[in-house]
Amino acid sequence: MAVPRESVRVLVLVAPGQGAQTPGFLTDWLDLPGVRGALEAWSDAAGLDLIRYGTEADADEIRDTAVAQPLLVAASLASAYLLFDDPAELPRKVGAVAGHSVGELAAAALAGVLPDEEAVRLVRTRGLAMAEATAVTPTGMSALLGGDPEVTVPHLEKLGLTPANMNGAGQIVAAGTLEQLAALNEDKPEGVRKVVPLKVAGAFHTHHMAPAVDKLAEAAKELTPADPKVAYVSNKDGATVATGAEVLERLVGQVANPVRWDLCMETFKELGVTALIEVCPGGTLTGLAKRALPGVKTLALKSPPTSTPRAS
């Protein structure tokens, strides 16, 4: 659904996906107003000590899909709300929200589709289901830097790999079995400069995740989503989604389907976005935006600024 330009403000908030987490990345955020209390509440909702995982856990612990996903969503929400004197101001000051992969759950909460606690509970279910699916076959993901998608995608399919993330700005993420990824290292597509293994536990957004879709669908039946209060841009095809029911349906199905972040960025252009803030732990999506969205101002919330920026 197209959103009329005159109804859309120019700021987009984006939430990063799995792999953005690093040991201790929440430590410096805990002293900011409201953060510790929010993380405690979301820890109860997830059944995980998110504060410990975000401050004390090592890289292996937070690489666990069942931990990483709720941890990332909680970090995204906590940092996003610090941008506003009153979080209720978000629909008035933000033109659109989007998230990369699991970041879509944070975006759904920011858009008012799901209450924060429900989003955290749902992402915990998502993480557990995807972790279980990854245990069936050893799989993984690797980022390909450079190259032409028209050349790269057929090459990946020839190797049995899925182009699981079409990220734009010269980046495609391949997913499949470890054997298929090893073959990719030996046989890179023409024009690809580098193949970088990602810090994820499985081949997300591929047919390997089909069992997780069914479990997530069951959990979603218990929810009553609200319609977005701000334009919600979907990973499925870059479209803005008008109803909460469709947002939830897409969140479920997206677990086993490719992320089209390239199309999300095309939608940002169409919406007239002039500024992009990537919430904690920011960096990856900001880098893509700098290459694909020239002229758009960007800010990555990697650590708390000495003076918290305010969305206006």
XYZ file of C-alpha atoms in Angstrom:
312
model
C 0.000 0.000 0.000
C 1.407 3.379 -0.970
C 1.488 6.031 1.749
C 0.733 9.591 0.593
C 3.893 11.697 0.751
C 2.146 14.530 2.557
C 1.211 12.231 5.456
C 4.743 10.951 6.004
C 7.512 12.603 7.975
C 11.083 12.276 6.858
C 12.639 10.282 9.722
C 12.769 6.490 9.607
C 13.739 4.346 12.614
C 15.339 1.004 11.743
C 16.210 -1.933 14.017
C 19.158 -4.265 13.294
C 19.065 -8.024 12.900
C 20.855 -10.969 14.441
C 24.625 -10.746 14.432
C 24.662 -7.110 15.556
C 25.032 -8.114 19.227
C 28.433 -8.021 20.933
C 29.472 -8.970 24.490
C 28.652 -6.244 27.009
C 26.918 -3.992 24.503
C 24.163 -3.016 26.955
C 26.448 -2.136 29.873
C 26.674 1.585 29.228
C 22.941 1.926 28.606
C 21.777 0.750 32.026
C 22.252 4.084 33.783
C 20.049 5.960 31.335
C 16.531 6.841 32.516
C 14.075 3.962 32.355
C 16.388 1.464 30.692
C 17.046 -0.867 33.629
C 13.378 -0.985 34.609
C 12.284 -1.704 31.049
C 14.860 -4.474 30.650
C 13.729 -6.038 33.925
C 10.117 -6.075 32.735
C 11.071 -7.526 29.366
C 13.276 -10.109 31.084
C 10.183 -11.310 32.929
C 8.245 -11.444 29.651
C 10.980 -13.431 27.904
C 11.906 -15.646 30.822
C 15.549 -14.569 30.384
C 17.858 -12.315 32.370
C 18.393 -9.861 29.520
C 20.499 -7.569 31.682
C 22.996 -10.334 32.406
C 23.098 -11.433 28.773
C 23.601 -7.862 27.610
C 26.369 -7.057 30.121
C 28.155 -10.199 31.332
C 27.589 -13.015 28.815
C 30.312 -13.989 26.379
C 30.060 -14.125 22.586
C 29.027 -17.789 22.482
C 26.158 -17.270 24.938
C 24.658 -14.377 23.017
C 25.179 -16.110 19.683
C 22.492 -18.588 20.777
C 19.480 -17.726 18.612
C 17.040 -18.164 21.490
C 18.975 -15.544 23.487
C 20.158 -13.185 20.760
C 16.731 -12.449 19.333
C 14.927 -11.203 22.474
C 18.126 -9.429 23.537
C 18.281 -7.487 20.276
C 14.610 -6.549 20.318
C 14.862 -5.345 23.925
C 17.958 -3.261 23.120
C 16.259 -1.752 20.080
C 13.161 -0.756 22.029
C 15.032 0.658 25.013
C 17.291 2.822 22.857
C 14.474 3.965 20.560
C 12.364 5.276 23.426
C 15.272 7.392 24.664
C 14.940 9.460 21.493
C 11.683 10.947 22.754
C 10.759 12.926 25.847
C 7.540 10.887 25.730
C 7.413 7.656 23.659
C 3.824 8.524 22.780
C 5.331 11.221 20.542
C 6.806 8.593 18.202
C 3.913 8.469 15.671
C 4.013 12.252 15.344
C 7.774 12.538 14.895
C 8.621 9.425 12.872
C 7.623 8.872 9.262
C 8.290 5.125 9.087
C 9.757 2.167 10.949
C 11.392 -1.008 9.693
C 13.568 -3.783 11.036
C 15.988 -6.223 9.458
C 14.889 -9.812 10.127
C 14.305 -10.094 13.903
C 14.423 -6.296 13.988
C 10.945 -6.432 12.450
C 9.592 -7.446 15.868
C 11.029 -4.272 17.385
C 9.601 -2.244 14.507
C 6.163 -3.783 15.091
C 6.259 -2.698 18.729
C 7.479 0.797 17.818
C 4.616 1.082 15.331
C 2.112 0.135 18.032
C 1.155 -3.175 16.404
C 2.107 -5.164 19.529
C 2.707 -4.061 23.128
C 6.383 -4.283 24.068
C 5.917 -7.264 26.386
C 3.981 -9.216 23.743
C 6.649 -8.475 21.142
C 9.364 -9.723 23.498
C 7.406 -12.878 24.330
C 6.777 -13.536 20.641
C 10.426 -13.040 19.721
C 11.448 -15.443 22.473
C 9.148 -18.043 20.893
C 10.634 -17.188 17.495
C 14.180 -17.597 18.766
C 13.472 -20.920 20.451
C 11.711 -22.279 17.361
C 14.485 -21.161 15.031
C 17.156 -22.567 17.366
C 15.346 -25.904 17.304
C 15.177 -25.795 13.509
C 18.901 -25.079 13.227
C 19.668 -28.191 15.277
C 18.321 -30.462 12.531
C 21.077 -29.727 9.986
C 24.316 -27.751 10.439
C 23.701 -24.551 8.485
C 24.908 -20.974 8.373
C 25.046 -17.689 6.476
C 27.746 -15.691 4.684
C 27.697 -12.150 3.335
C 28.885 -11.575 -0.232
C 30.371 -8.132 -0.839
C 30.281 -6.730 -4.354
C 29.084 -8.301 -7.548
C 25.980 -8.035 -9.686
C 22.781 -9.615 -8.267
C 21.870 -10.892 -11.724
C 25.106 -12.890 -11.713
C 25.315 -13.701 -7.996
C 21.801 -15.061 -7.410
C 21.912 -17.750 -10.149
C 25.392 -18.750 -8.959
C 24.133 -19.228 -5.403
C 21.162 -21.257 -6.602
C 23.522 -23.452 -8.641
C 25.355 -24.252 -5.395
C 22.078 -25.017 -3.614
C 22.265 -21.825 -1.550
C 19.477 -19.320 -0.908
C 19.970 -15.547 -1.305
C 18.430 -15.096 2.139
C 19.113 -11.369 2.555
C 19.037 -9.055 -0.443
C 20.518 -6.104 1.398
C 21.247 -3.729 -1.456
C 24.359 -1.526 -1.612
C 26.339 -4.414 -3.093
C 25.578 -6.967 -0.383
C 23.761 -10.303 -0.578
C 23.712 -12.888 2.223
C 23.778 -16.541 1.212
C 22.353 -19.257 3.464
C 22.514 -23.029 3.388
C 24.366 -26.021 4.729
C 27.943 -25.698 5.917
C 29.040 -27.835 2.970
C 27.315 -25.505 0.522
C 28.897 -22.468 2.163
C 32.325 -24.140 1.983
C 31.769 -24.676 -1.745
C 30.929 -20.973 -2.070
C 34.278 -20.036 -0.529
C 35.995 -22.068 -3.245
C 33.758 -20.843 -6.051
C 32.757 -17.196 -5.577
C 30.449 -15.544 -8.119
C 32.142 -13.297 -10.639
C 32.607 -9.778 -9.255
C 32.257 -10.712 -5.579
C 35.186 -9.256 -3.650
C 34.779 -11.108 -0.375
C 32.706 -13.772 1.400
C 32.258 -13.115 5.131
C 30.773 -15.757 7.488
C 28.140 -14.271 9.795
C 27.770 -14.751 13.557
C 24.478 -16.593 13.339
C 23.598 -20.164 14.208
C 21.743 -21.260 11.097
C 20.339 -20.661 7.621
C 17.653 -18.152 8.538
C 15.048 -17.060 5.983
C 15.291 -20.319 4.052
C 13.335 -23.574 3.827
C 15.447 -24.844 6.737
C 13.290 -22.641 9.005
C 9.925 -24.075 7.902
C 9.327 -25.887 11.244
C 9.750 -22.579 13.074
C 7.029 -20.942 10.968
C 4.427 -23.401 12.264
C 5.362 -22.797 15.905
C 5.365 -19.038 15.473
C 1.977 -19.185 13.762
C 0.528 -21.003 16.767
C 1.861 -18.357 19.147
C 0.560 -15.561 16.908
C -2.996 -16.905 17.169
C -3.070 -15.743 20.794
C -2.345 -12.115 19.857
C -4.624 -9.266 18.814
C -2.486 -6.861 16.807
C -3.401 -3.203 16.366
C -3.034 -1.337 13.105
C 0.290 0.523 12.758
C 0.306 4.109 14.010
C 3.228 4.905 11.705
C 4.182 3.514 8.289
C 5.529 -0.027 8.753
C 7.848 -1.162 5.953
C 7.954 -4.931 5.494
C 10.965 -7.130 4.733
C 8.848 -9.300 2.464
C 8.682 -6.863 -0.435
C 9.412 -3.383 0.905
C 5.697 -2.552 1.012
C 4.111 -0.437 3.716
C 1.528 -2.486 5.598
C -1.731 -0.902 6.756
C -3.187 -3.481 9.145
C -1.857 -5.156 12.248
C -3.208 -8.510 11.106
C -1.109 -8.364 7.945
C 1.977 -7.219 9.854
C 1.658 -10.239 12.141
C 1.058 -12.603 9.225
C 4.170 -11.292 7.497
C 6.254 -11.578 10.680
C 5.381 -15.259 10.862
C 6.042 -16.104 7.224
C 9.222 -14.054 6.976
C 11.118 -16.543 9.152
C 11.434 -18.865 6.139
C 11.525 -16.267 3.334
C 14.260 -13.909 2.109
C 14.721 -10.451 3.595
C 14.369 -7.778 0.904
C 16.132 -4.912 2.632
C 17.029 -3.531 -0.779
C 13.312 -2.995 -1.448
C 12.818 -1.485 2.017
C 15.417 1.140 1.162
C 13.686 1.801 -2.164
C 10.509 2.479 -0.188
C 12.387 4.890 2.070
C 13.264 6.841 -1.075
C 9.636 6.858 -2.218
C 8.516 8.099 1.192
C 10.906 11.026 0.953
C 12.995 9.940 3.946
C 15.771 12.419 4.700
C 17.086 11.000 7.998
C 17.607 7.454 9.275
C 18.344 6.415 12.865
C 19.432 2.837 13.505
C 18.661 1.910 17.098
C 20.974 -0.091 19.354
C 23.124 -1.980 18.460
C 23.352 0.167 15.336
C 25.910 0.131 12.564
C 25.089 -2.442 9.878
C 21.959 -0.852 8.438
C 23.467 2.604 8.678
C 26.388 1.411 6.565
C 24.018 0.100 3.904
C 22.045 3.351 3.944
C 25.166 5.461 3.471
C 25.865 3.605 0.223
C 22.309 3.170 -1.065
C 20.633 6.381 0.140
C 22.943 9.272 -0.736
C 21.860 12.516 0.850
C 20.004 10.831 3.722
C 21.436 11.755 7.119
C 22.220 8.704 9.251
C 22.860 7.985 12.926
C 23.754 4.625 14.466
C 23.073 4.183 18.179
C 26.061 1.997 19.053
C 26.580 3.367 22.548
C 24.821 6.041 24.595
C 25.794 9.537 23.454
C 26.901 12.003 26.115
C 23.746 13.897 25.233
C 20.923 11.678 24.047
C 19.730 12.847 20.594
C 16.073 13.776 20.378
C 13.822 13.099 17.418
C 12.138 16.284 16.309
